Amino acid sequence: MERERSIVKYKSKKFALRIIALYKVLSECRRENIMSKQILRSGTSVGANITEALNGSSRKDFLNKMYIAFKECNETYYWLELFHESGYISEDEFKSMSKDCLELIKMLSSITKTTRSFDISEVKRNSGTNIGKGNHPASDSPQSLTPNF
């Protein structure tokens, strides 16, 4: 799991740098200033939340920050779709950026699922009670937020 965390941090930083480059092109060359700020915010937030998670004070803090990163990554994918469908980015630009974004979404989904299932089994083992869905801080299933492609 530690190796996966360092990979996700590395990939999220590389993705953020690509988002910054996209923002520059959109705002300077294509004169799009409103939506480009949205993708800049969500796209760079992914790595920031991953970094916070990795330095979190508890497993709960880790899970919450990773889940926020997951949601921000999904939002970034939405903006990429919007830019593509409105003609601000080409098919090739969209395919390249969305591939990286979807890879992060899958990684973050896996991390949050694994962490959550570990937490639930740990609580069950320690308390002897049955934990139902909705009793965890990240009770929304990450899979339900993952776009179907």
PDB file of C-alpha atoms in Angstrom:
ATOM      1  CA  MET A   1       0.000   0.000   0.000  1.00  0.00           C
ATOM      2  CA  GLU A   2       2.874   2.411   0.763  1.00  0.00           C
ATOM      3  CA  ARG A   3       4.251   1.996  -2.774  1.00  0.00           C
ATOM      4  CA  GLU A   4       0.817   2.737  -4.248  1.00  0.00           C
ATOM      5  CA  ARG A   5       0.582   5.891  -2.132  1.00  0.00           C
ATOM      6  CA  SER A   6       3.884   7.234  -3.424  1.00  0.00           C
ATOM      7  CA  ILE A   7       2.861   6.404  -6.991  1.00  0.00           C
ATOM      8  CA  VAL A   8      -0.458   8.199  -6.605  1.00  0.00           C
ATOM      9  CA  LYS A   9       1.327  11.228  -5.148  1.00  0.00           C
ATOM     10  CA  TYR A  10       3.801  11.275  -8.045  1.00  0.00           C
ATOM     11  CA  LYS A  11       1.092  10.845 -10.690  1.00  0.00           C
ATOM     12  CA  SER A  12      -1.142  13.491  -9.117  1.00  0.00           C
ATOM     13  CA  LYS A  13       1.708  16.004  -9.167  1.00  0.00           C
ATOM     14  CA  LYS A  14       2.461  15.266 -12.829  1.00  0.00           C
ATOM     15  CA  PHE A  15      -1.257  15.601 -13.565  1.00  0.00           C
ATOM     16  CA  ALA A  16      -1.404  18.937 -11.726  1.00  0.00           C
ATOM     17  CA  LEU A  17       1.484  20.224 -13.836  1.00  0.00           C
ATOM     18  CA  ARG A  18      -0.428  19.212 -16.978  1.00  0.00           C
ATOM     19  CA  ILE A  19      -3.537  20.966 -15.653  1.00  0.00           C
ATOM     20  CA  ILE A  20      -1.497  24.138 -15.060  1.00  0.00           C
ATOM     21  CA  ALA A  21      -0.197  23.967 -18.650  1.00  0.00           C
ATOM     22  CA  LEU A  22      -3.766  23.461 -19.910  1.00  0.00           C
ATOM     23  CA  TYR A  23      -4.924  26.437 -17.852  1.00  0.00           C
ATOM     24  CA  LYS A  24      -2.231  28.619 -19.411  1.00  0.00           C
ATOM     25  CA  VAL A  25      -3.266  27.598 -22.928  1.00  0.00           C
ATOM     26  CA  LEU A  26      -6.963  28.060 -22.200  1.00  0.00           C
ATOM     27  CA  SER A  27      -6.610  31.441 -20.529  1.00  0.00           C
ATOM     28  CA  GLU A  28      -3.824  32.967 -22.649  1.00  0.00           C
ATOM     29  CA  CYS A  29      -4.316  31.504 -26.122  1.00  0.00           C
ATOM     30  CA  ARG A  30      -7.968  30.526 -26.224  1.00  0.00           C
ATOM     31  CA  ARG A  31      -9.220  33.381 -24.041  1.00  0.00           C
ATOM     32  CA  GLU A  32     -11.271  31.184 -21.730  1.00  0.00           C
ATOM     33  CA  ASN A  33     -10.995  32.531 -18.190  1.00  0.00           C
ATOM     34  CA  ILE A  34     -14.018  31.345 -16.205  1.00  0.00           C
ATOM     35  CA  MET A  35     -14.122  27.567 -16.647  1.00  0.00           C
ATOM     36  CA  SER A  36     -10.336  27.315 -16.891  1.00  0.00           C
ATOM     37  CA  LYS A  37     -10.064  28.538 -13.296  1.00  0.00           C
ATOM     38  CA  GLN A  38     -12.426  25.748 -12.240  1.00  0.00           C
ATOM     39  CA  ILE A  39     -10.300  23.004 -13.799  1.00  0.00           C
ATOM     40  CA  LEU A  40      -7.157  24.615 -12.379  1.00  0.00           C
ATOM     41  CA  ARG A  41      -8.697  24.543  -8.901  1.00  0.00           C
ATOM     42  CA  SER A  42     -10.018  20.978  -9.035  1.00  0.00           C
ATOM     43  CA  GLY A  43      -7.075  19.511 -10.962  1.00  0.00           C
ATOM     44  CA  THR A  44      -4.416  20.865  -8.617  1.00  0.00           C
ATOM     45  CA  SER A  45      -6.500  20.077  -5.539  1.00  0.00           C
ATOM     46  CA  VAL A  46      -6.153  16.346  -6.200  1.00  0.00           C
ATOM     47  CA  GLY A  47      -2.446  16.271  -5.388  1.00  0.00           C
ATOM     48  CA  ALA A  48      -2.802  18.718  -2.515  1.00  0.00           C
ATOM     49  CA  ASN A  49      -5.371  16.472  -0.828  1.00  0.00           C
ATOM     50  CA  ILE A  50      -3.272  13.361  -1.443  1.00  0.00           C
ATOM     51  CA  THR A  51      -0.308  15.084   0.197  1.00  0.00           C
ATOM     52  CA  GLU A  52      -2.483  16.068   3.166  1.00  0.00           C
ATOM     53  CA  ALA A  53      -3.770  12.494   3.417  1.00  0.00           C
ATOM     54  CA  LEU A  54      -0.282  11.039   3.462  1.00  0.00           C
ATOM     55  CA  ASN A  55       0.597  13.391   6.311  1.00  0.00           C
ATOM     56  CA  GLY A  56      -2.699  12.907   8.138  1.00  0.00           C
ATOM     57  CA  SER A  57      -2.912  12.412  11.859  1.00  0.00           C
ATOM     58  CA  SER A  58      -5.148   9.336  11.725  1.00  0.00           C
ATOM     59  CA  ARG A  59      -6.525   6.693   9.382  1.00  0.00           C
ATOM     60  CA  LYS A  60      -9.847   8.551   9.398  1.00  0.00           C
ATOM     61  CA  ASP A  61      -8.075  11.763   8.351  1.00  0.00           C
ATOM     62  CA  PHE A  62      -6.217   9.812   5.645  1.00  0.00           C
ATOM     63  CA  LEU A  63      -9.436   8.328   4.286  1.00  0.00           C
ATOM     64  CA  ASN A  64     -11.308  11.628   4.317  1.00  0.00           C
ATOM     65  CA  LYS A  65      -8.540  13.461   2.406  1.00  0.00           C
ATOM     66  CA  MET A  66      -8.133  10.641  -0.124  1.00  0.00           C
ATOM     67  CA  TYR A  67     -11.875  10.646  -0.680  1.00  0.00           C
ATOM     68  CA  ILE A  68     -11.826  14.428  -1.253  1.00  0.00           C
ATOM     69  CA  ALA A  69      -9.007  13.894  -3.779  1.00  0.00           C
ATOM     70  CA  PHE A  70     -11.165  11.242  -5.466  1.00  0.00           C
ATOM     71  CA  LYS A  71     -14.118  13.639  -5.736  1.00  0.00           C
ATOM     72  CA  GLU A  72     -11.913  16.481  -7.023  1.00  0.00           C
ATOM     73  CA  CYS A  73     -10.515  14.140  -9.666  1.00  0.00           C
ATOM     74  CA  ASN A  74     -14.046  13.262 -10.776  1.00  0.00           C
ATOM     75  CA  GLU A  75     -14.846  16.981 -10.984  1.00  0.00           C
ATOM     76  CA  THR A  76     -11.735  17.529 -13.099  1.00  0.00           C
ATOM     77  CA  TYR A  77     -12.896  14.803 -15.467  1.00  0.00           C
ATOM     78  CA  TYR A  78     -16.207  16.636 -15.823  1.00  0.00           C
ATOM     79  CA  TRP A  79     -14.395  19.859 -16.776  1.00  0.00           C
ATOM     80  CA  LEU A  80     -12.264  17.972 -19.306  1.00  0.00           C
ATOM     81  CA  GLU A  81     -15.421  16.585 -20.892  1.00  0.00           C
ATOM     82  CA  LEU A  82     -16.967  20.038 -20.982  1.00  0.00           C
ATOM     83  CA  PHE A  83     -13.896  21.618 -22.588  1.00  0.00           C
ATOM     84  CA  HIS A  84     -13.776  18.839 -25.160  1.00  0.00           C
ATOM     85  CA  GLU A  85     -17.478  18.922 -26.012  1.00  0.00           C
ATOM     86  CA  SER A  86     -17.449  22.727 -26.309  1.00  0.00           C
ATOM     87  CA  GLY A  87     -14.435  22.701 -28.625  1.00  0.00           C
ATOM     88  CA  TYR A  88     -11.877  24.296 -26.304  1.00  0.00           C
ATOM     89  CA  ILE A  89      -9.650  21.208 -26.384  1.00  0.00           C
ATOM     90  CA  SER A  90      -9.096  18.765 -29.235  1.00  0.00           C
ATOM     91  CA  GLU A  91      -9.878  15.066 -29.278  1.00  0.00           C
ATOM     92  CA  ASP A  92      -6.186  14.250 -28.799  1.00  0.00           C
ATOM     93  CA  GLU A  93      -5.834  16.679 -25.879  1.00  0.00           C
ATOM     94  CA  PHE A  94      -8.947  15.237 -24.266  1.00  0.00           C
ATOM     95  CA  LYS A  95      -7.840  11.623 -24.710  1.00  0.00           C
ATOM     96  CA  SER A  96      -4.430  12.307 -23.226  1.00  0.00           C
ATOM     97  CA  MET A  97      -5.666  14.314 -20.236  1.00  0.00           C
ATOM     98  CA  SER A  98      -8.664  12.091 -19.536  1.00  0.00           C
ATOM     99  CA  LYS A  99      -6.482   8.960 -19.610  1.00  0.00           C
ATOM    100  CA  ASP A 100      -4.336  10.389 -16.806  1.00  0.00           C
ATOM    101  CA  CYS A 101      -7.398  11.590 -14.909  1.00  0.00           C
ATOM    102  CA  LEU A 102      -9.160   8.220 -15.131  1.00  0.00           C
ATOM    103  CA  GLU A 103      -6.008   6.457 -13.969  1.00  0.00           C
ATOM    104  CA  LEU A 104      -5.970   8.653 -10.858  1.00  0.00           C
ATOM    105  CA  ILE A 105      -9.691   8.073 -10.290  1.00  0.00           C
ATOM    106  CA  LYS A 106      -9.132   4.300 -10.369  1.00  0.00           C
ATOM    107  CA  MET A 107      -6.138   4.514  -8.029  1.00  0.00           C
ATOM    108  CA  LEU A 108      -7.971   6.744  -5.547  1.00  0.00           C
ATOM    109  CA  SER A 109     -11.047   4.532  -5.685  1.00  0.00           C
ATOM    110  CA  SER A 110      -8.892   1.513  -4.877  1.00  0.00           C
ATOM    111  CA  ILE A 111      -7.118   3.285  -2.025  1.00  0.00           C
ATOM    112  CA  THR A 112     -10.358   4.488  -0.421  1.00  0.00           C
ATOM    113  CA  LYS A 113     -12.047   1.088  -0.807  1.00  0.00           C
ATOM    114  CA  THR A 114      -9.083  -0.761   0.663  1.00  0.00           C
ATOM    115  CA  THR A 115      -8.730   1.656   3.565  1.00  0.00           C
ATOM    116  CA  ARG A 116     -12.451   1.623   4.269  1.00  0.00           C
ATOM    117  CA  SER A 117     -12.711  -2.179   4.174  1.00  0.00           C
ATOM    118  CA  PHE A 118      -9.700  -2.445   6.494  1.00  0.00           C
ATOM    119  CA  ASP A 119     -11.323   0.006   8.914  1.00  0.00           C
ATOM    120  CA  ILE A 120     -14.633  -1.854   8.896  1.00  0.00           C
ATOM    121  CA  SER A 121     -13.030  -5.268   9.453  1.00  0.00           C
ATOM    122  CA  GLU A 122     -10.839  -3.773  12.211  1.00  0.00           C
ATOM    123  CA  VAL A 123     -13.878  -2.313  14.012  1.00  0.00           C
ATOM    124  CA  LYS A 124     -15.836  -5.541  13.632  1.00  0.00           C
ATOM    125  CA  ARG A 125     -12.953  -7.568  15.044  1.00  0.00           C
ATOM    126  CA  ASN A 126     -12.417  -5.209  17.991  1.00  0.00           C
ATOM    127  CA  SER A 127     -16.027  -4.569  18.911  1.00  0.00           C
ATOM    128  CA  GLY A 128     -17.749  -7.742  17.857  1.00  0.00           C
ATOM    129  CA  THR A 129     -20.533  -5.660  16.291  1.00  0.00           C
ATOM    130  CA  ASN A 130     -21.778  -5.507  12.771  1.00  0.00           C
ATOM    131  CA  ILE A 131     -21.029  -2.292  10.915  1.00  0.00           C
ATOM    132  CA  GLY A 132     -23.544  -1.413   8.254  1.00  0.00           C
ATOM    133  CA  LYS A 133     -23.183   0.845   5.257  1.00  0.00           C
ATOM    134  CA  GLY A 134     -23.442   4.501   6.161  1.00  0.00           C
ATOM    135  CA  ASN A 135     -21.580   4.249   9.465  1.00  0.00           C
ATOM    136  CA  HIS A 136     -18.255   5.280   7.988  1.00  0.00           C
ATOM    137  CA  PRO A 137     -17.077   8.847   7.299  1.00  0.00           C
ATOM    138  CA  ALA A 138     -16.794   8.068   3.603  1.00  0.00           C
ATOM    139  CA  SER A 139     -20.003   6.060   3.361  1.00  0.00           C
ATOM    140  CA  ASP A 140     -20.745   7.080  -0.222  1.00  0.00           C
ATOM    141  CA  SER A 141     -19.346   4.318  -2.345  1.00  0.00           C
ATOM    142  CA  PRO A 142     -16.472   5.628  -4.448  1.00  0.00           C
ATOM    143  CA  GLN A 143     -17.520   3.210  -7.156  1.00  0.00           C
ATOM    144  CA  SER A 144     -20.890   4.936  -7.418  1.00  0.00           C
ATOM    145  CA  LEU A 145     -19.061   8.178  -8.199  1.00  0.00           C
ATOM    146  CA  THR A 146     -16.751   6.625 -10.792  1.00  0.00           C
ATOM    147  CA  PRO A 147     -17.982   7.418 -14.307  1.00  0.00           C
ATOM    148  CA  ASN A 148     -18.919   4.417 -16.439  1.00  0.00           C
ATOM    149  CA  PHE A 149     -16.903   4.282 -19.634  1.00  0.00           C
TER     150      PHE A 149
END
